Amino acid sequence: MGVQISPSILASDFSRLADEVAAVSETADWVHVDVMDNHFVPNLTLGLPVVESLLARSALPLDCHLMIDEPDRWAPAYAEAGARNVTFHAEAAQAPVRLAREIRAQGARAGLALRPATPVEPYTDLLAELDMLLLMTVEPGFGGQAFLDLVLPKIRRARAAVGPDSSVWLQVDGGVSVETIERCADAGADVFVAGSAVYGAEDPGKAVRALREQAERATAASSWARKNL
Ligand code: DX5
Ligand code: ZN
């Protein structure tokens, strides 16, 4: 699949969401939608009604990142509504296998997210049930935080677990920018979420292009991708 960029609208102007999505629709692969419930994380953002409205207006598929308690109860509805990817947190899910199957049964991709302190090893047996692993590179809850380099070894271990040409994508989210994206790509990530690095830029569409070029260059030079040549 190669490098994919998923701009997070958390950093955009919420009063103009459809326009903000349109600003990246030529250059991005996905639109990353951060759902926060003020329980799993301290922040509160948006929920299913806003996602439904965006689905009607977005030319790009929606990549919904649910930072919520009780995803077993709430996540399938996002898939049913038409989100192309639905990611829930390992720390919040009661039955991750059942939930991933429910999401897939609705025709969406199923993603499993891990906070920085959550190890990947307990979840490697579940990889066949998943379409994506999201390795958080900040503590979830807020945009604009500093990238945590301590997650890089986990990204390397996750890449080693899935293999170089995997159907399971490895997403990074938090503090991803022109300063940090190369480290993520070199460690093995292939889907890059960026909020402030895209919507804080003068031209969000151009910012996506610059991030993609950097990630592609770093991937081509990385040892994990070269194994695949
Ligand atoms: C943080 C969210 C991220 C956030 C990233 O909890 O999951 O998607 O929007 O924002 P930046 O790229 O600004 O760190
Ligand atoms: Zn996110």
Tab-separated table of C-alpha atoms and ligand atoms in Angstrom:
chain	number	residue	atom	x	y	z
A	1	MET	CA	0.000	0.000	0.000
A	2	GLY	CA	2.932	2.347	0.643
A	3	VAL	CA	2.869	5.548	2.648
A	4	GLN	CA	-0.544	6.960	3.561
A	5	ILE	CA	-1.299	10.317	5.186
A	6	SER	CA	-4.330	10.844	7.422
A	7	PRO	CA	-4.741	14.517	8.454
A	8	SER	CA	-6.473	14.970	11.799
A	9	ILE	CA	-9.298	17.488	11.722
A	10	LEU	CA	-8.859	17.961	15.479
A	11	ALA	CA	-6.458	20.772	14.544
A	12	SER	CA	-8.852	22.301	11.995
A	13	ASP	CA	-11.551	24.950	12.327
A	14	PHE	CA	-14.598	23.006	13.605
A	15	SER	CA	-16.975	25.692	12.302
A	16	ARG	CA	-15.826	24.914	8.730
A	17	LEU	CA	-15.269	21.169	8.849
A	18	ALA	CA	-16.376	20.362	5.297
A	19	ASP	CA	-14.071	23.060	3.859
A	20	GLU	CA	-11.181	21.885	6.023
A	21	VAL	CA	-11.635	18.350	4.705
A	22	ALA	CA	-11.825	19.668	1.139
A	23	ALA	CA	-8.487	21.448	1.673
A	24	VAL	CA	-6.677	18.091	1.890
A	25	SER	CA	-8.866	15.995	-0.382
A	26	GLU	CA	-6.454	16.211	-3.351
A	27	THR	CA	-3.349	15.190	-1.435
A	28	ALA	CA	-4.381	13.035	1.560
A	29	ASP	CA	-5.511	9.402	1.694
A	30	TRP	CA	-7.842	9.629	4.681
A	31	VAL	CA	-9.447	12.087	7.066
A	32	HIS	CA	-8.638	11.239	10.695
A	33	VAL	CA	-11.532	11.944	13.055
A	34	ASP	CA	-10.733	12.010	16.789
A	35	VAL	CA	-13.736	11.035	18.902
A	36	MET	CA	-13.141	11.825	22.593
A	37	ASP	CA	-15.651	11.242	25.367
A	38	ASN	CA	-14.237	13.068	28.414
A	39	HIS	CA	-13.918	9.668	30.165
A	40	PHE	CA	-11.273	7.599	28.395
A	41	VAL	CA	-9.434	10.880	27.791
A	42	PRO	CA	-9.985	14.233	29.553
A	43	ASN	CA	-11.079	16.008	26.373
A	44	LEU	CA	-14.453	16.081	24.609
A	45	THR	CA	-14.730	16.478	20.833
A	46	LEU	CA	-17.403	15.103	18.539
A	47	GLY	CA	-19.436	11.972	17.995
A	48	LEU	CA	-21.567	10.017	15.569
A	49	PRO	CA	-23.853	12.858	14.333
A	50	VAL	CA	-20.841	14.916	13.210
A	51	VAL	CA	-19.247	11.849	11.627
A	52	GLU	CA	-22.482	11.182	9.727
A	53	SER	CA	-22.525	14.761	8.439
A	54	LEU	CA	-18.885	14.524	7.382
A	55	LEU	CA	-19.512	11.235	5.602
A	56	ALA	CA	-22.038	13.017	3.423
A	57	ARG	CA	-19.544	15.746	2.479
A	58	SER	CA	-16.094	14.140	2.450
A	59	ALA	CA	-14.439	12.970	-0.764
A	60	LEU	CA	-11.953	11.019	1.376
A	61	PRO	CA	-12.682	7.940	3.505
A	62	LEU	CA	-12.998	8.569	7.239
A	63	ASP	CA	-10.468	7.120	9.657
A	64	CYS	CA	-12.285	7.261	13.006
A	65	HIS	CA	-10.098	7.073	16.119
A	66	LEU	CA	-12.335	6.383	19.086
A	67	MET	CA	-10.802	7.556	22.364
A	68	ILE	CA	-13.827	6.461	24.335
A	69	ASP	CA	-14.862	4.112	27.109
A	70	GLU	CA	-17.089	1.191	26.184
A	71	PRO	CA	-16.044	0.926	22.538
A	72	ASP	CA	-17.711	-2.518	22.496
A	73	ARG	CA	-20.981	-0.656	22.787
A	74	TRP	CA	-20.353	2.400	20.595
A	75	ALA	CA	-17.803	1.531	17.895
A	76	PRO	CA	-19.900	-0.663	15.543
A	77	ALA	CA	-22.266	2.244	14.824
A	78	TYR	CA	-19.402	4.223	13.265
A	79	ALA	CA	-18.741	1.332	10.891
A	80	GLU	CA	-22.431	0.976	10.171
A	81	ALA	CA	-22.638	4.701	9.380
A	82	GLY	CA	-19.962	4.284	6.707
A	83	ALA	CA	-16.593	5.083	8.303
A	84	ARG	CA	-14.035	3.152	6.238
A	85	ASN	CA	-11.796	2.563	9.273
A	86	VAL	CA	-12.793	2.335	12.924
A	87	THR	CA	-10.013	2.232	15.524
A	88	PHE	CA	-10.744	1.514	19.191
A	89	HIS	CA	-8.382	1.433	22.167
A	90	ALA	CA	-7.053	-1.843	23.571
A	91	GLU	CA	-7.161	-0.334	27.076
A	92	ALA	CA	-10.904	0.319	26.821
A	93	ALA	CA	-12.206	-2.712	24.946
A	94	GLN	CA	-13.736	-5.637	26.826
A	95	ALA	CA	-13.630	-8.103	23.933
A	96	PRO	CA	-11.307	-6.787	21.199
A	97	VAL	CA	-11.666	-9.831	18.954
A	98	ARG	CA	-15.444	-9.739	19.010
A	99	LEU	CA	-15.431	-5.977	18.463
A	100	ALA	CA	-12.993	-6.149	15.528
A	101	ARG	CA	-15.198	-8.809	13.953
A	102	GLU	CA	-18.299	-6.654	14.401
A	103	ILE	CA	-16.566	-3.688	12.767
A	104	ARG	CA	-15.408	-5.829	9.846
A	105	ALA	CA	-18.861	-7.353	9.494
A	106	GLN	CA	-20.130	-3.815	8.804
A	107	GLY	CA	-17.656	-3.523	5.939
A	108	ALA	CA	-15.107	-1.298	7.692
A	109	ARG	CA	-11.464	-1.842	8.504
A	110	ALA	CA	-10.780	-2.571	12.176
A	111	GLY	CA	-7.964	-0.778	14.001
A	112	LEU	CA	-6.563	-1.390	17.472
A	113	ALA	CA	-4.920	1.567	19.242
A	114	LEU	CA	-2.282	1.338	21.975
A	115	ARG	CA	-1.347	4.151	24.369
A	116	PRO	CA	2.408	4.805	24.666
A	117	ALA	CA	2.724	2.611	27.789
A	118	THR	CA	0.723	-0.319	26.402
A	119	PRO	CA	2.975	-3.069	25.009
A	120	VAL	CA	2.273	-4.532	21.592
A	121	GLU	CA	3.258	-8.119	22.469
A	122	PRO	CA	-0.043	-9.151	24.135
A	123	TYR	CA	-1.852	-8.272	20.903
A	124	THR	CA	0.330	-9.948	18.263
A	125	ASP	CA	-1.818	-13.107	18.351
A	126	LEU	CA	-4.778	-10.920	17.307
A	127	LEU	CA	-3.182	-9.555	14.135
A	128	ALA	CA	-5.261	-11.716	11.806
A	129	GLU	CA	-8.362	-10.071	13.276
A	130	LEU	CA	-7.080	-6.557	12.594
A	131	ASP	CA	-6.465	-4.270	9.629
A	132	MET	CA	-4.394	-1.690	11.478
A	133	LEU	CA	-2.428	-1.140	14.674
A	134	LEU	CA	-2.335	2.465	15.897
A	135	LEU	CA	0.723	3.153	18.008
A	136	MET	CA	0.096	6.414	19.849
A	137	THR	CA	3.161	8.639	19.885
A	138	VAL	CA	1.636	10.971	22.514
A	139	GLU	CA	-0.773	10.304	25.376
A	140	PRO	CA	-4.152	10.521	23.638
A	141	GLY	CA	-6.428	13.446	24.393
A	142	PHE	CA	-4.990	16.575	22.842
A	143	GLY	CA	-3.442	17.797	19.613
A	144	GLY	CA	-0.196	19.726	19.484
A	145	GLN	CA	1.777	17.597	21.980
A	146	ALA	CA	5.454	16.719	21.656
A	147	PHE	CA	6.312	13.447	19.884
A	148	LEU	CA	7.424	10.648	22.236
A	149	ASP	CA	10.583	9.005	20.917
A	150	LEU	CA	10.183	6.254	23.507
A	151	VAL	CA	7.524	4.687	21.252
A	152	LEU	CA	9.998	4.084	18.387
A	153	PRO	CA	11.246	0.684	19.671
A	154	LYS	CA	7.624	-0.473	19.906
A	155	ILE	CA	7.029	0.577	16.291
A	156	ARG	CA	10.085	-1.502	15.296
A	157	ARG	CA	8.791	-4.509	17.232
A	158	ALA	CA	5.340	-4.106	15.686
A	159	ARG	CA	6.883	-3.987	12.193
A	160	ALA	CA	8.899	-7.109	12.957
A	161	ALA	CA	5.693	-8.829	14.118
A	162	VAL	CA	3.613	-7.941	11.045
A	163	GLY	CA	6.417	-8.314	8.484
A	164	PRO	CA	7.544	-5.929	5.740
A	165	ASP	CA	4.633	-6.320	3.326
A	166	SER	CA	1.730	-6.732	5.687
A	167	SER	CA	-1.984	-6.342	5.202
A	168	VAL	CA	-1.958	-4.937	8.758
A	169	TRP	CA	-1.087	-1.247	8.537
A	170	LEU	CA	0.961	0.459	11.265
A	171	GLN	CA	-0.316	3.934	12.076
A	172	VAL	CA	1.371	6.577	14.211
A	173	ASP	CA	-0.560	9.455	15.779
A	174	GLY	CA	0.662	12.385	17.864
A	175	GLY	CA	3.398	14.932	17.255
A	176	VAL	CA	3.975	13.706	13.692
A	177	SER	CA	5.577	16.538	11.691
A	178	VAL	CA	8.381	17.275	9.247
A	179	GLU	CA	10.729	16.940	12.226
A	180	THR	CA	9.529	13.486	13.337
A	181	ILE	CA	7.919	11.675	10.394
A	182	GLU	CA	11.204	10.236	9.114
A	183	ARG	CA	11.876	8.537	12.463
A	184	CYS	CA	8.419	6.945	12.353
A	185	ALA	CA	8.834	5.719	8.776
A	186	ASP	CA	12.298	4.389	9.489
A	187	ALA	CA	10.943	2.452	12.484
A	188	GLY	CA	8.211	0.837	10.380
A	189	ALA	CA	5.083	3.014	10.360
A	190	ASP	CA	3.189	3.297	7.073
A	191	VAL	CA	0.112	5.386	7.958
A	192	PHE	CA	0.800	8.828	9.391
A	193	VAL	CA	-1.722	10.972	11.274
A	194	ALA	CA	-0.863	14.664	11.448
A	195	GLY	CA	-3.007	17.381	13.004
A	196	SER	CA	-1.118	20.589	13.737
A	197	ALA	CA	1.535	19.821	11.104
A	198	VAL	CA	-1.222	19.937	8.465
A	199	TYR	CA	-3.836	22.399	9.722
A	200	GLY	CA	-1.304	24.691	11.363
A	201	ALA	CA	0.298	25.158	7.948
A	202	GLU	CA	-0.620	27.960	5.589
A	203	ASP	CA	-1.541	25.448	2.875
A	204	PRO	CA	-2.773	22.157	4.419
A	205	GLY	CA	-2.823	20.354	1.078
A	206	LYS	CA	0.798	21.261	0.438
A	207	ALA	CA	1.783	20.248	3.968
A	208	VAL	CA	0.353	16.768	3.317
A	209	ARG	CA	2.427	16.489	0.151
A	210	ALA	CA	5.616	17.480	1.997
A	211	LEU	CA	4.973	14.936	4.764
A	212	ARG	CA	4.341	12.196	2.226
A	213	GLU	CA	7.561	12.933	0.325
A	214	GLN	CA	9.596	12.796	3.507
A	215	ALA	CA	7.951	9.577	4.675
A	216	GLU	CA	8.443	7.938	1.284
A	217	ARG	CA	12.119	8.849	1.239
A	218	ALA	CA	12.685	7.538	4.766
A	219	THR	CA	10.767	4.337	4.024
A	220	ALA	CA	12.815	3.665	0.892
A	221	ALA	CA	16.012	4.064	2.912
A	222	SER	CA	14.813	1.978	5.881
A	223	SER	CA	16.122	-1.477	6.588
A	224	TRP	CA	12.641	-2.967	7.147
A	225	ALA	CA	11.330	-1.908	3.731
A	226	ARG	CA	14.528	-2.809	1.883
A	227	LYS	CA	14.112	-6.400	3.079
A	228	ASN	CA	11.115	-6.425	0.828
A	229	LEU	CA	12.992	-5.530	-2.380
B	1	DX5	C1	-4.468	12.969	19.985
B	1	DX5	C2	-5.192	12.623	18.711
B	1	DX5	C3	-4.454	13.003	17.489
B	1	DX5	C4	-4.209	14.479	17.346
B	1	DX5	C5	-2.836	14.622	16.771
B	1	DX5	O1	-5.030	12.309	21.057
B	1	DX5	O2	-5.444	11.228	18.646
B	1	DX5	O3	-5.056	12.483	16.310
B	1	DX5	O4	-5.115	15.132	16.499
B	1	DX5	O5	-2.513	15.952	16.739
B	1	DX5	P1	-1.030	16.450	16.449
B	1	DX5	O6	-0.654	15.920	15.098
B	1	DX5	O7	-1.140	17.923	16.508
B	1	DX5	O8	-0.152	15.876	17.546
B	2	ZN	ZN	-6.077	10.422	16.663
